[in-house]
PDB file of C-alpha atoms and ligand atoms in Angstrom:
ATOM      1  CA  MET A   1      -9.087  -6.511  14.806  1.00  0.00           C
ATOM      2  CA  SER A   2     -12.467  -6.995  13.213  1.00  0.00           C
ATOM      3  CA  TYR A   3     -15.219  -4.211  13.524  1.00  0.00           C
ATOM      4  CA  ILE A   4     -18.250  -5.313  15.730  1.00  0.00           C
ATOM      5  CA  GLU A   5     -21.234  -3.536  15.362  1.00  0.00           C
ATOM      6  CA  VAL A   6     -22.637  -1.660  18.254  1.00  0.00           C
ATOM      7  CA  THR A   7     -25.824   0.096  18.750  1.00  0.00           C
ATOM      8  CA  TYR A   8     -25.414   3.796  20.328  1.00  0.00           C
ATOM      9  CA  PRO A   9     -28.111   4.873  22.879  1.00  0.00           C
ATOM     10  CA  THR A  10     -29.965   7.995  22.313  1.00  0.00           C
ATOM     11  CA  ASP A  11     -29.075   9.077  25.896  1.00  0.00           C
ATOM     12  CA  LYS A  12     -26.026  11.232  25.724  1.00  0.00           C
ATOM     13  CA  ALA A  13     -24.459  10.263  28.682  1.00  0.00           C
ATOM     14  CA  ALA A  14     -24.667   6.700  27.870  1.00  0.00           C
ATOM     15  CA  PHE A  15     -23.813   7.458  24.276  1.00  0.00           C
ATOM     16  CA  TYR A  16     -20.539   9.246  25.386  1.00  0.00           C
ATOM     17  CA  GLU A  17     -19.829   6.632  27.873  1.00  0.00           C
ATOM     18  CA  LEU A  18     -20.130   3.647  24.942  1.00  0.00           C
ATOM     19  CA  LEU A  19     -18.395   6.148  22.447  1.00  0.00           C
ATOM     20  CA  ALA A  20     -15.263   6.392  25.109  1.00  0.00           C
ATOM     21  CA  GLU A  21     -15.165   2.616  25.250  1.00  0.00           C
ATOM     22  CA  GLN A  22     -15.194   1.946  21.487  1.00  0.00           C
ATOM     23  CA  VAL A  23     -12.378   4.591  21.043  1.00  0.00           C
ATOM     24  CA  LYS A  24     -10.435   2.844  23.696  1.00  0.00           C
ATOM     25  CA  LEU A  25     -11.317  -0.477  22.006  1.00  0.00           C
ATOM     26  CA  TYR A  26      -9.884   0.601  18.525  1.00  0.00           C
ATOM     27  CA  THR A  27      -6.749   2.723  19.720  1.00  0.00           C
ATOM     28  CA  ALA A  28      -5.309   1.219  22.687  1.00  0.00           C
ATOM     29  CA  GLY A  29      -1.863   0.143  22.438  1.00  0.00           C
ATOM     30  CA  GLU A  30      -1.129   2.209  19.108  1.00  0.00           C
ATOM     31  CA  THR A  31       1.596   3.954  19.267  1.00  0.00           C
ATOM     32  CA  ASP A  32       1.416   5.526  15.809  1.00  0.00           C
ATOM     33  CA  ALA A  33      -0.465   8.787  16.259  1.00  0.00           C
ATOM     34  CA  VAL A  34      -1.768   8.649  12.675  1.00  0.00           C
ATOM     35  CA  ALA A  35      -3.153   5.589  13.208  1.00  0.00           C
ATOM     36  CA  VAL A  36      -4.579   6.203  16.392  1.00  0.00           C
ATOM     37  CA  LEU A  37      -6.270   9.366  14.492  1.00  0.00           C
ATOM     38  CA  ALA A  38      -7.505   7.382  11.785  1.00  0.00           C
ATOM     39  CA  ASN A  39      -9.476   4.880  13.879  1.00  0.00           C
ATOM     40  CA  PHE A  40     -10.612   7.544  16.166  1.00  0.00           C
ATOM     41  CA  GLY A  41     -12.153   8.959  13.178  1.00  0.00           C
ATOM     42  CA  ALA A  42     -13.755   5.722  11.596  1.00  0.00           C
ATOM     43  CA  VAL A  43     -15.125   5.168  15.542  1.00  0.00           C
ATOM     44  CA  LEU A  44     -16.783   8.429  15.409  1.00  0.00           C
ATOM     45  CA  LYS A  45     -17.901   7.875  11.769  1.00  0.00           C
ATOM     46  CA  ALA A  46     -19.718   4.740  12.774  1.00  0.00           C
ATOM     47  CA  ALA A  47     -21.347   6.627  16.221  1.00  0.00           C
ATOM     48  CA  TYR A  48     -22.829   9.567  14.583  1.00  0.00           C
ATOM     49  CA  ALA A  49     -25.606   8.253  12.323  1.00  0.00           C
ATOM     50  CA  HIS A  50     -26.212  11.509  10.349  1.00  0.00           C
ATOM     51  CA  ALA A  51     -22.661  12.696  10.069  1.00  0.00           C
ATOM     52  CA  ASN A  52     -21.067  13.008   6.505  1.00  0.00           C
ATOM     53  CA  TRP A  53     -17.865  13.848   7.111  1.00  0.00           C
ATOM     54  CA  VAL A  54     -15.356  13.354  10.319  1.00  0.00           C
ATOM     55  CA  GLY A  55     -11.962  13.946  10.024  1.00  0.00           C
ATOM     56  CA  PHE A  56      -8.508  16.129  11.448  1.00  0.00           C
ATOM     57  CA  TYR A  57      -7.082  19.073   9.991  1.00  0.00           C
ATOM     58  CA  LEU A  58      -3.514  19.341  11.715  1.00  0.00           C
ATOM     59  CA  VAL A  59      -1.395  22.532  12.178  1.00  0.00           C
ATOM     60  CA  ARG A  60       1.489  22.784   9.841  1.00  0.00           C
ATOM     61  CA  GLY A  61       3.211  26.227  10.114  1.00  0.00           C
ATOM     62  CA  GLY A  62       0.872  28.890   9.601  1.00  0.00           C
ATOM     63  CA  GLU A  63      -2.177  26.634   8.202  1.00  0.00           C
ATOM     64  CA  LEU A  64      -4.392  23.459   8.521  1.00  0.00           C
ATOM     65  CA  VAL A  65      -3.498  20.508   6.644  1.00  0.00           C
ATOM     66  CA  LEU A  66      -6.012  17.830   5.943  1.00  0.00           C
ATOM     67  CA  GLY A  67      -5.404  14.515   8.198  1.00  0.00           C
ATOM     68  CA  PRO A  68      -7.191  11.523   8.458  1.00  0.00           C
ATOM     69  CA  PHE A  69     -10.531  11.460   7.628  1.00  0.00           C
ATOM     70  CA  GLN A  70     -13.940   9.798   6.715  1.00  0.00           C
ATOM     71  CA  GLY A  71     -16.264  11.000   3.983  1.00  0.00           C
ATOM     72  CA  LYS A  72     -16.114  12.885   0.521  1.00  0.00           C
ATOM     73  CA  PRO A  73     -12.832  14.665  -0.577  1.00  0.00           C
ATOM     74  CA  ALA A  74     -12.111  17.647   1.164  1.00  0.00           C
ATOM     75  CA  VAL A  75     -10.282  21.162   0.866  1.00  0.00           C
ATOM     76  CA  SER A  76      -6.711  20.281   2.123  1.00  0.00           C
ATOM     77  CA  ARG A  77      -5.435  23.166   3.359  1.00  0.00           C
ATOM     78  CA  ILE A  78      -7.179  26.104   5.624  1.00  0.00           C
ATOM     79  CA  GLY A  79      -5.851  29.370   6.769  1.00  0.00           C
ATOM     80  CA  TYR A  80      -5.700  30.761  10.077  1.00  0.00           C
ATOM     81  CA  GLY A  81      -9.105  32.086  11.121  1.00  0.00           C
ATOM     82  CA  LYS A  82     -10.561  30.692   8.251  1.00  0.00           C
ATOM     83  CA  GLY A  83     -13.752  28.924   7.912  1.00  0.00           C
ATOM     84  CA  VAL A  84     -14.837  26.929  10.917  1.00  0.00           C
ATOM     85  CA  CYS A  85     -11.815  25.493  11.250  1.00  0.00           C
ATOM     86  CA  GLY A  86      -9.751  27.846  11.554  1.00  0.00           C
ATOM     87  CA  THR A  87     -11.892  29.858  13.187  1.00  0.00           C
ATOM     88  CA  ALA A  88     -11.930  26.927  16.190  1.00  0.00           C
ATOM     89  CA  TRP A  89      -8.020  27.211  15.889  1.00  0.00           C
ATOM     90  CA  ALA A  90      -7.544  31.142  16.048  1.00  0.00           C
ATOM     91  CA  GLN A  91     -10.245  31.323  18.761  1.00  0.00           C
ATOM     92  CA  ASN A  92      -9.117  28.042  20.849  1.00  0.00           C
ATOM     93  CA  GLN A  93     -12.768  27.398  21.130  1.00  0.00           C
ATOM     94  CA  ALA A  94     -15.073  24.489  19.882  1.00  0.00           C
ATOM     95  CA  GLN A  95     -17.645  25.741  17.178  1.00  0.00           C
ATOM     96  CA  VAL A  96     -21.022  24.198  17.311  1.00  0.00           C
ATOM     97  CA  VAL A  97     -22.758  25.539  14.041  1.00  0.00           C
ATOM     98  CA  GLU A  98     -26.594  24.638  13.625  1.00  0.00           C
ATOM     99  CA  GLU A  99     -26.710  25.579  10.184  1.00  0.00           C
ATOM    100  CA  VAL A 100     -23.376  26.163   7.826  1.00  0.00           C
ATOM    101  CA  ALA A 101     -24.835  28.666   5.518  1.00  0.00           C
ATOM    102  CA  CYS A 102     -25.244  31.132   8.631  1.00  0.00           C
ATOM    103  CA  PHE A 103     -21.726  30.917   9.333  1.00  0.00           C
ATOM    104  CA  ALA A 104     -19.951  33.802   7.473  1.00  0.00           C
ATOM    105  CA  GLY A 105     -17.048  32.323   5.665  1.00  0.00           C
ATOM    106  CA  HIS A 106     -17.958  28.883   5.915  1.00  0.00           C
ATOM    107  CA  ILE A 107     -15.861  26.611   3.873  1.00  0.00           C
ATOM    108  CA  ALA A 108     -18.017  24.171   1.798  1.00  0.00           C
ATOM    109  CA  CYS A 109     -16.833  20.541   0.777  1.00  0.00           C
ATOM    110  CA  ASP A 110     -19.964  19.144   0.611  1.00  0.00           C
ATOM    111  CA  CYS A 111     -23.356  20.845  -0.576  1.00  0.00           C
ATOM    112  CA  ASN A 112     -25.399  18.249   1.211  1.00  0.00           C
ATOM    113  CA  THR A 113     -23.690  19.807   4.639  1.00  0.00           C
ATOM    114  CA  HIS A 114     -25.733  21.982   6.962  1.00  0.00           C
ATOM    115  CA  ALA A 115     -24.581  21.309  10.561  1.00  0.00           C
ATOM    116  CA  GLU A 116     -20.985  21.170  11.687  1.00  0.00           C
ATOM    117  CA  LEU A 117     -18.900  20.707  15.164  1.00  0.00           C
ATOM    118  CA  VAL A 118     -15.271  21.678  15.229  1.00  0.00           C
ATOM    119  CA  LEU A 119     -13.276  20.858  18.371  1.00  0.00           C
ATOM    120  CA  PRO A 120      -9.568  22.159  18.610  1.00  0.00           C
ATOM    121  CA  LEU A 121      -6.956  19.729  20.078  1.00  0.00           C
ATOM    122  CA  ARG A 122      -4.839  20.796  22.499  1.00  0.00           C
ATOM    123  CA  ARG A 123      -1.171  20.286  23.925  1.00  0.00           C
ATOM    124  CA  ALA A 124      -0.784  20.257  27.457  1.00  0.00           C
ATOM    125  CA  ASP A 125       0.218  23.879  27.494  1.00  0.00           C
ATOM    126  CA  GLY A 126      -3.130  24.621  25.869  1.00  0.00           C
ATOM    127  CA  THR A 127      -1.828  25.628  22.387  1.00  0.00           C
ATOM    128  CA  VAL A 128      -3.810  23.947  19.563  1.00  0.00           C
ATOM    129  CA  TRP A 129      -2.322  21.432  17.507  1.00  0.00           C
ATOM    130  CA  GLY A 130      -5.403  20.642  15.327  1.00  0.00           C
ATOM    131  CA  VAL A 131      -8.813  20.254  15.056  1.00  0.00           C
ATOM    132  CA  LEU A 132     -11.355  17.461  15.050  1.00  0.00           C
ATOM    133  CA  ASP A 133     -14.122  18.606  12.349  1.00  0.00           C
ATOM    134  CA  MET A 134     -17.779  16.766  11.943  1.00  0.00           C
ATOM    135  CA  ASP A 135     -20.276  17.832   9.530  1.00  0.00           C
ATOM    136  CA  SER A 136     -23.824  16.594   9.101  1.00  0.00           C
ATOM    137  CA  VAL A 137     -26.859  16.677   6.583  1.00  0.00           C
ATOM    138  CA  VAL A 138     -29.037  17.320   9.354  1.00  0.00           C
ATOM    139  CA  PRO A 139     -29.446  20.937  10.748  1.00  0.00           C
ATOM    140  CA  GLY A 140     -28.940  21.292  14.452  1.00  0.00           C
ATOM    141  CA  TYR A 141     -27.397  17.902  14.531  1.00  0.00           C
ATOM    142  CA  PHE A 142     -24.377  18.954  16.749  1.00  0.00           C
ATOM    143  CA  THR A 143     -25.264  20.305  20.003  1.00  0.00           C
ATOM    144  CA  GLU A 144     -23.104  21.651  23.221  1.00  0.00           C
ATOM    145  CA  GLN A 145     -23.805  18.220  24.853  1.00  0.00           C
ATOM    146  CA  ASP A 146     -21.693  16.890  21.663  1.00  0.00           C
ATOM    147  CA  ARG A 147     -19.141  19.449  22.207  1.00  0.00           C
ATOM    148  CA  ASP A 148     -18.896  18.582  25.978  1.00  0.00           C
ATOM    149  CA  GLY A 149     -19.148  15.018  25.656  1.00  0.00           C
ATOM    150  CA  LEU A 150     -16.311  14.731  22.760  1.00  0.00           C
ATOM    151  CA  ALA A 151     -14.002  17.231  24.975  1.00  0.00           C
ATOM    152  CA  PRO A 152     -12.670  14.635  27.412  1.00  0.00           C
ATOM    153  CA  ILE A 153     -12.205  12.013  24.714  1.00  0.00           C
ATOM    154  CA  VAL A 154     -10.187  14.200  22.328  1.00  0.00           C
ATOM    155  CA  ALA A 155      -7.978  15.500  25.086  1.00  0.00           C
ATOM    156  CA  ALA A 156      -6.266  12.206  25.135  1.00  0.00           C
ATOM    157  CA  LEU A 157      -5.766  12.120  21.363  1.00  0.00           C
ATOM    158  CA  PRO A 158      -1.962  11.868  20.364  1.00  0.00           C
ATOM    159  CA  GLN A 159      -0.230  14.761  18.119  1.00  0.00           C
ATOM    160  CA  PRO A 160       1.295  13.419  15.011  1.00  0.00           C
TER     161      PRO A 160
HETATM  162  N1  SME B   1     -16.218  23.364   6.453  1.00  0.00           N
HETATM  163  C1  SME B   1     -14.839  23.451   6.893  1.00  0.00           C
HETATM  164  C2  SME B   1     -13.939  22.702   5.939  1.00  0.00           C
HETATM  165  C3  SME B   1     -13.409  21.555   5.704  1.00  0.00           C
HETATM  166  S1  SME B   1     -14.702  20.598   5.150  1.00  0.00           S
HETATM  167  O1  SME B   1     -16.133  20.449   5.856  1.00  0.00           O
HETATM  168  C4  SME B   1     -14.481  19.087   5.432  1.00  0.00           C
HETATM  169  C5  SME B   1     -14.733  24.838   7.509  1.00  0.00           C
HETATM  170  O2  SME B   1     -15.539  25.849   7.033  1.00  0.00           O
HETATM  171  O3  SME B   1     -13.365  25.028   7.665  1.00  0.00           O
END
């Protein structure tokens, strides 16, 4: 399917309504979980004008391993409780980081990154199978509204 450019509204409710539609448009009917994550990440990268990295880390044994992503090359493995991603995994809680320089233990993949949003991806039993990681060059770019707006959308993602 060829991508059709859309303009996202500034109103957060309308933004996430359109984002959910776009995710459905480019993932519906796909049975391969990796392909779904790949296109999901591409939709998000197109939606967040100031995101410089969007991608997944997947729980593999005792660490997070890099999955599909959009952006510069990144660290491929993150330990439990390490960095923003490992913290989201360990705490099973989304991390909204206004300025990564203020996050103790932040793992820098791009020196231009200032803000980060990491959401844990959960199974039906509430355990974590991965995280969605988004970086931005704009301090404070991601807010609790983005955390809450994304939560129902990522809840439907399939585990590879
Ligand atoms: N900043 C993340 C590491 C992943 S790179 O941003 C893609 C962290 O601290 O966990």
